[in-house]
Short mmCIF file of C-alpha atoms in Angstrom, two decimals:
data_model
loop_
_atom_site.label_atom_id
_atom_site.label_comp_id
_atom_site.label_asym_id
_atom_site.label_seq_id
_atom_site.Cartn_x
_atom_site.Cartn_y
_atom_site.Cartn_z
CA UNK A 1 17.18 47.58 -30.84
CA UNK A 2 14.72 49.81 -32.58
CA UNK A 3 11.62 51.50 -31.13
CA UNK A 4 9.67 48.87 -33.57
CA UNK A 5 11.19 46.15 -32.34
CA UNK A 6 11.34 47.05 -28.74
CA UNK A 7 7.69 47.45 -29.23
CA UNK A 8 7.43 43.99 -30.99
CA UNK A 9 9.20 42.17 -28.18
CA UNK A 10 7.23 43.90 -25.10
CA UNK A 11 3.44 42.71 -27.27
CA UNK A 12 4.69 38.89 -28.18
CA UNK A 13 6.97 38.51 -24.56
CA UNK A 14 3.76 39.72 -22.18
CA UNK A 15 1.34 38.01 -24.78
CA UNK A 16 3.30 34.60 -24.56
CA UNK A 17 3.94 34.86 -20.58
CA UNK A 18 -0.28 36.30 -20.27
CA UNK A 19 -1.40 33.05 -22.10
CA UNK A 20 1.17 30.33 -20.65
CA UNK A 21 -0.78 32.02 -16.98
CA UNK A 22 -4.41 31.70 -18.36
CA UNK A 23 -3.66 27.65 -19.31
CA UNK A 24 -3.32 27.58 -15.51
CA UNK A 25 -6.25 29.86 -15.02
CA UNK A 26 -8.35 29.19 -11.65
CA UNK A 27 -6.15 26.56 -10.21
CA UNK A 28 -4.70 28.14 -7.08
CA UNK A 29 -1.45 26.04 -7.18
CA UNK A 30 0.52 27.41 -4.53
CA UNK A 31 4.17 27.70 -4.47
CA UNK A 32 4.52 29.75 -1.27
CA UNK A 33 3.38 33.04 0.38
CA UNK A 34 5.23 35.82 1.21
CA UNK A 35 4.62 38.51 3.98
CA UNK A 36 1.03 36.91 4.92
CA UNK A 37 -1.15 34.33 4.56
CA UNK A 38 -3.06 36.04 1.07
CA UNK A 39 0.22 36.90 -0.65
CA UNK A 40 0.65 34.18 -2.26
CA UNK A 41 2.99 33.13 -5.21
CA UNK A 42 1.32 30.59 -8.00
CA UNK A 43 2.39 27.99 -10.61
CA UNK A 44 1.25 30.42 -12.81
CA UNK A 45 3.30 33.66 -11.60
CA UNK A 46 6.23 31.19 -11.74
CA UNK A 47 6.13 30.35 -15.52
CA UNK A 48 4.91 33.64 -16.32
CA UNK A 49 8.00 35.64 -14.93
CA UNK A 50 9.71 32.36 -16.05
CA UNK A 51 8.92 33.55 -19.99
CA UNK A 52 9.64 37.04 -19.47
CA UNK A 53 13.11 36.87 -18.16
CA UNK A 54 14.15 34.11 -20.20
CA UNK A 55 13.13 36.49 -22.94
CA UNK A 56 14.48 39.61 -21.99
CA UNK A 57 18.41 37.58 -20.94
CA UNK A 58 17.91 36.21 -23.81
CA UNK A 59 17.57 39.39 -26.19
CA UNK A 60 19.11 42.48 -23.92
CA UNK A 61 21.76 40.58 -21.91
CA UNK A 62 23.07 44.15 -20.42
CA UNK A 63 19.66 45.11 -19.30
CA UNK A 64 18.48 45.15 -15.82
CA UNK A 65 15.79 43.40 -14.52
CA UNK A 66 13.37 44.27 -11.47
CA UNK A 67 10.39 41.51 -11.04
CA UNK A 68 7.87 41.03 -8.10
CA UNK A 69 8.83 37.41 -7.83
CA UNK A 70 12.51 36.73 -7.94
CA UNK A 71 13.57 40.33 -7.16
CA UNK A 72 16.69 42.40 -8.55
CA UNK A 73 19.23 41.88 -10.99
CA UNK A 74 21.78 44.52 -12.29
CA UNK A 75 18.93 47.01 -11.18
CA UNK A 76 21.97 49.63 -11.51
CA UNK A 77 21.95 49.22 -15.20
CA UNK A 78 20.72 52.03 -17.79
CA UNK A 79 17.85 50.15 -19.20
CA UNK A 80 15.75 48.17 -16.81
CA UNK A 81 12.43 46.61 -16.99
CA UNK A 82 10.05 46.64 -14.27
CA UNK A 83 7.94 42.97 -14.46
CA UNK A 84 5.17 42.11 -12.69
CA UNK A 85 4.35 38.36 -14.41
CA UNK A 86 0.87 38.28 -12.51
CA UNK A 87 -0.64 41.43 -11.26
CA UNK A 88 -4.27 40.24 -9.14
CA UNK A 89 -3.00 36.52 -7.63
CA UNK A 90 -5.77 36.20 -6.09
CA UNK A 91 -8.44 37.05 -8.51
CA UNK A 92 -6.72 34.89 -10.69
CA UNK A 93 -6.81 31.84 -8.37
CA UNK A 94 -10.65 32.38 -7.57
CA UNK A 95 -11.54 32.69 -11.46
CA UNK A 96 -12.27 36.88 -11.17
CA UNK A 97 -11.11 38.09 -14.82
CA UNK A 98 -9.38 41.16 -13.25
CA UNK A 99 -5.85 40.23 -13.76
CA UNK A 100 -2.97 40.31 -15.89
CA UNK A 101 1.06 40.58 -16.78
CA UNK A 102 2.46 44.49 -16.87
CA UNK A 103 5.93 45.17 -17.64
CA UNK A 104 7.80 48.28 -18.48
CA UNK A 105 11.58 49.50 -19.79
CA UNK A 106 12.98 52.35 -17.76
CA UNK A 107 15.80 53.84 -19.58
CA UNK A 108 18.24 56.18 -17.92
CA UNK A 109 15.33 56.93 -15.08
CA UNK A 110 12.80 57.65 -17.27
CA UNK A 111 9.81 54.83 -18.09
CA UNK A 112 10.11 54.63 -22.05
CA UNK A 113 7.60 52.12 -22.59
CA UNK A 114 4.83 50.42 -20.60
CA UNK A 115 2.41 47.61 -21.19
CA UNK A 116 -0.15 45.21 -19.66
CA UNK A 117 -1.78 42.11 -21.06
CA UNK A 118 -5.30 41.17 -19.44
CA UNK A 119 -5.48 37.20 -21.07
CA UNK A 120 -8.93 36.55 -20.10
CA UNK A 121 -10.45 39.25 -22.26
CA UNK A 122 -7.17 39.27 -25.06
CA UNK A 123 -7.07 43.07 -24.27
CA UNK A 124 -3.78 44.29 -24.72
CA UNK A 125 -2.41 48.01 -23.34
CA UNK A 126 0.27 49.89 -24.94
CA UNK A 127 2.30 52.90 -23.97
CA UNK A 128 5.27 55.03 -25.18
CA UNK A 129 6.42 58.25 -23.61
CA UNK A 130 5.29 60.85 -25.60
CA UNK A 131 3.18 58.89 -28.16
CA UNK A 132 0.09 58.06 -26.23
CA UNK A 133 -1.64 54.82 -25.12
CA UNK A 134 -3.26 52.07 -27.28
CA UNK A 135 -5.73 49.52 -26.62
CA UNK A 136 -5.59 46.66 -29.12
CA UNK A 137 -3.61 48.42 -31.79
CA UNK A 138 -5.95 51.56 -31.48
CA UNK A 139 -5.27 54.49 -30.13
CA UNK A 140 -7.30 55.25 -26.67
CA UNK A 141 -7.68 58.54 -23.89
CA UNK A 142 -8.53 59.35 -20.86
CA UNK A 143 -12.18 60.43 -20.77
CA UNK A 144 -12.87 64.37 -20.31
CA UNK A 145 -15.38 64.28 -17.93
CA UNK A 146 -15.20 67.08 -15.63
CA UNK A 147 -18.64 65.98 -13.77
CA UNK A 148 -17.88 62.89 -11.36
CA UNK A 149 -21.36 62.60 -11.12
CA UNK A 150 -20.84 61.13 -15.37
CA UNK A 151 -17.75 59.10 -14.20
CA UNK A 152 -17.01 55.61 -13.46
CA UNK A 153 -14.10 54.79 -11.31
CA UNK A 154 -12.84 50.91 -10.91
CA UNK A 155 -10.95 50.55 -7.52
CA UNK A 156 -9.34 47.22 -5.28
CA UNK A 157 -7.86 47.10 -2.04
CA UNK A 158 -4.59 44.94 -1.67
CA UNK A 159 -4.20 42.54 1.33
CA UNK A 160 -1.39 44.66 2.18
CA UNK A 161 -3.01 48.01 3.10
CA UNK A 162 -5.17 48.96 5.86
CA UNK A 163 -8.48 48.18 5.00
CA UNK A 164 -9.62 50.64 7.75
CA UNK A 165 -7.69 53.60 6.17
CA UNK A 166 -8.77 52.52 2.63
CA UNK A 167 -12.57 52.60 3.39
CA UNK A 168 -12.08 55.88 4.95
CA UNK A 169 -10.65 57.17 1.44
CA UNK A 170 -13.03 55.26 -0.24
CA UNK A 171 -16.10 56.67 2.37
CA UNK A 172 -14.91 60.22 0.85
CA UNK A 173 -15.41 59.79 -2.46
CA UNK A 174 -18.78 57.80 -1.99
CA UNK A 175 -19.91 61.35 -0.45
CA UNK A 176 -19.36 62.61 -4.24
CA UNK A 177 -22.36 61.63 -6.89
CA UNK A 178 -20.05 59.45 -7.98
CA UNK A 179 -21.00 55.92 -9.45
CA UNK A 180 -18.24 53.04 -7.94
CA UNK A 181 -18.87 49.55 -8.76
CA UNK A 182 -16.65 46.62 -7.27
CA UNK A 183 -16.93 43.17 -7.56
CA UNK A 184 -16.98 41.38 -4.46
CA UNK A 185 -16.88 44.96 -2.23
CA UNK A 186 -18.22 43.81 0.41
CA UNK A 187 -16.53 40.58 0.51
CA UNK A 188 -13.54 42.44 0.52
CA UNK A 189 -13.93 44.68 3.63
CA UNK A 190 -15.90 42.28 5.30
CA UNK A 191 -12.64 41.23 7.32
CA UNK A 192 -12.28 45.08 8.87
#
């Protein structure tokens, strides 16, 4: 398959999986949870990885697959795409727009081509080795601010890490005149 097409098939596979999610949007629909109580697998996670691998068996047969949800398959193989169908579970199931699908093709080691879908906004990410990143079709960068003090910085802590060893990373960089902003910080660390 061409570079067009490859391209083609990442923006309508994540776009189709991204949108089948956001019809389930809010509704926590639990399938199970994995290593604790707030790692939970949805409905929506489900038919989203559900799209993408049907897709990607469908049109590279050979390729490898790895996926947060149903694991490995022919993860040996040259080309394999790294899914995950719904990146923020639990922002998803509480109605917080920061969420979306992400998937990427490895190819002999090297990530060729990486994307993410965020359905509640319709913002799409592209990347290519080499060629840059683009936001909707247009081509974006990373800011060259030098001066934290001018920066903004976005960041979330996972239910897996230590929330004790996170807010001490996270004390460091408040030391800077740096703006943060999370949604729900306190929320979040209110459990320490």
């Amino acid at each position: 398959m061409k570079h067009g097409d490859i391209k083609q098939f990442i923006e309508r596979t994540i776009k189709k999986a991204g949108d089948a999610a956001l019809e389930l949007y809010g509704e926590v629909g639990v399938k199970y949870t994995k290593a604790n109580a707030a790692d939970v697998v949805t409905e929506a996670d489900l038919r989203s990885e559900k799209i993408i691998l049907d897709a990607i068996k469908r049109e590279f047969p050979h390729h490898g697959i790895i996926s947060e949800e149903s694991g490995e398959d022919n993860a040996g193989a040259e080309s394999l795409w790294i899914i995950d169908p719904l990146d923020g579970t639990r922002n998803f199931a509480t109605k917080t727009p920061f969420w979306g699908v992400m998937m990427a093709l490895v190819e002999k080691g090297e990530t060729r081509y990486g994307a993410m879908y965020i359905p509640a906004w319709k913002d799409y990410l592209f990347a290519e080795k080499d060629k840059g990143v683009y936001r909707n079709g247009e081509r974006t960068y990373c800011s060259d601010a030098r001066d934290l003090s001018k920066s903004f910085g976005y960041f979330d802590v996972s239910s897996r890490q230590l929330k004790v060893d996170i807010l001490s990373r996270f004390t460091k960089i408040l030391i800077m005149p740096l703006l943060f902003r999370k949604l729900f910080l306190f929320a979040q660390f209110n459990y320490l």
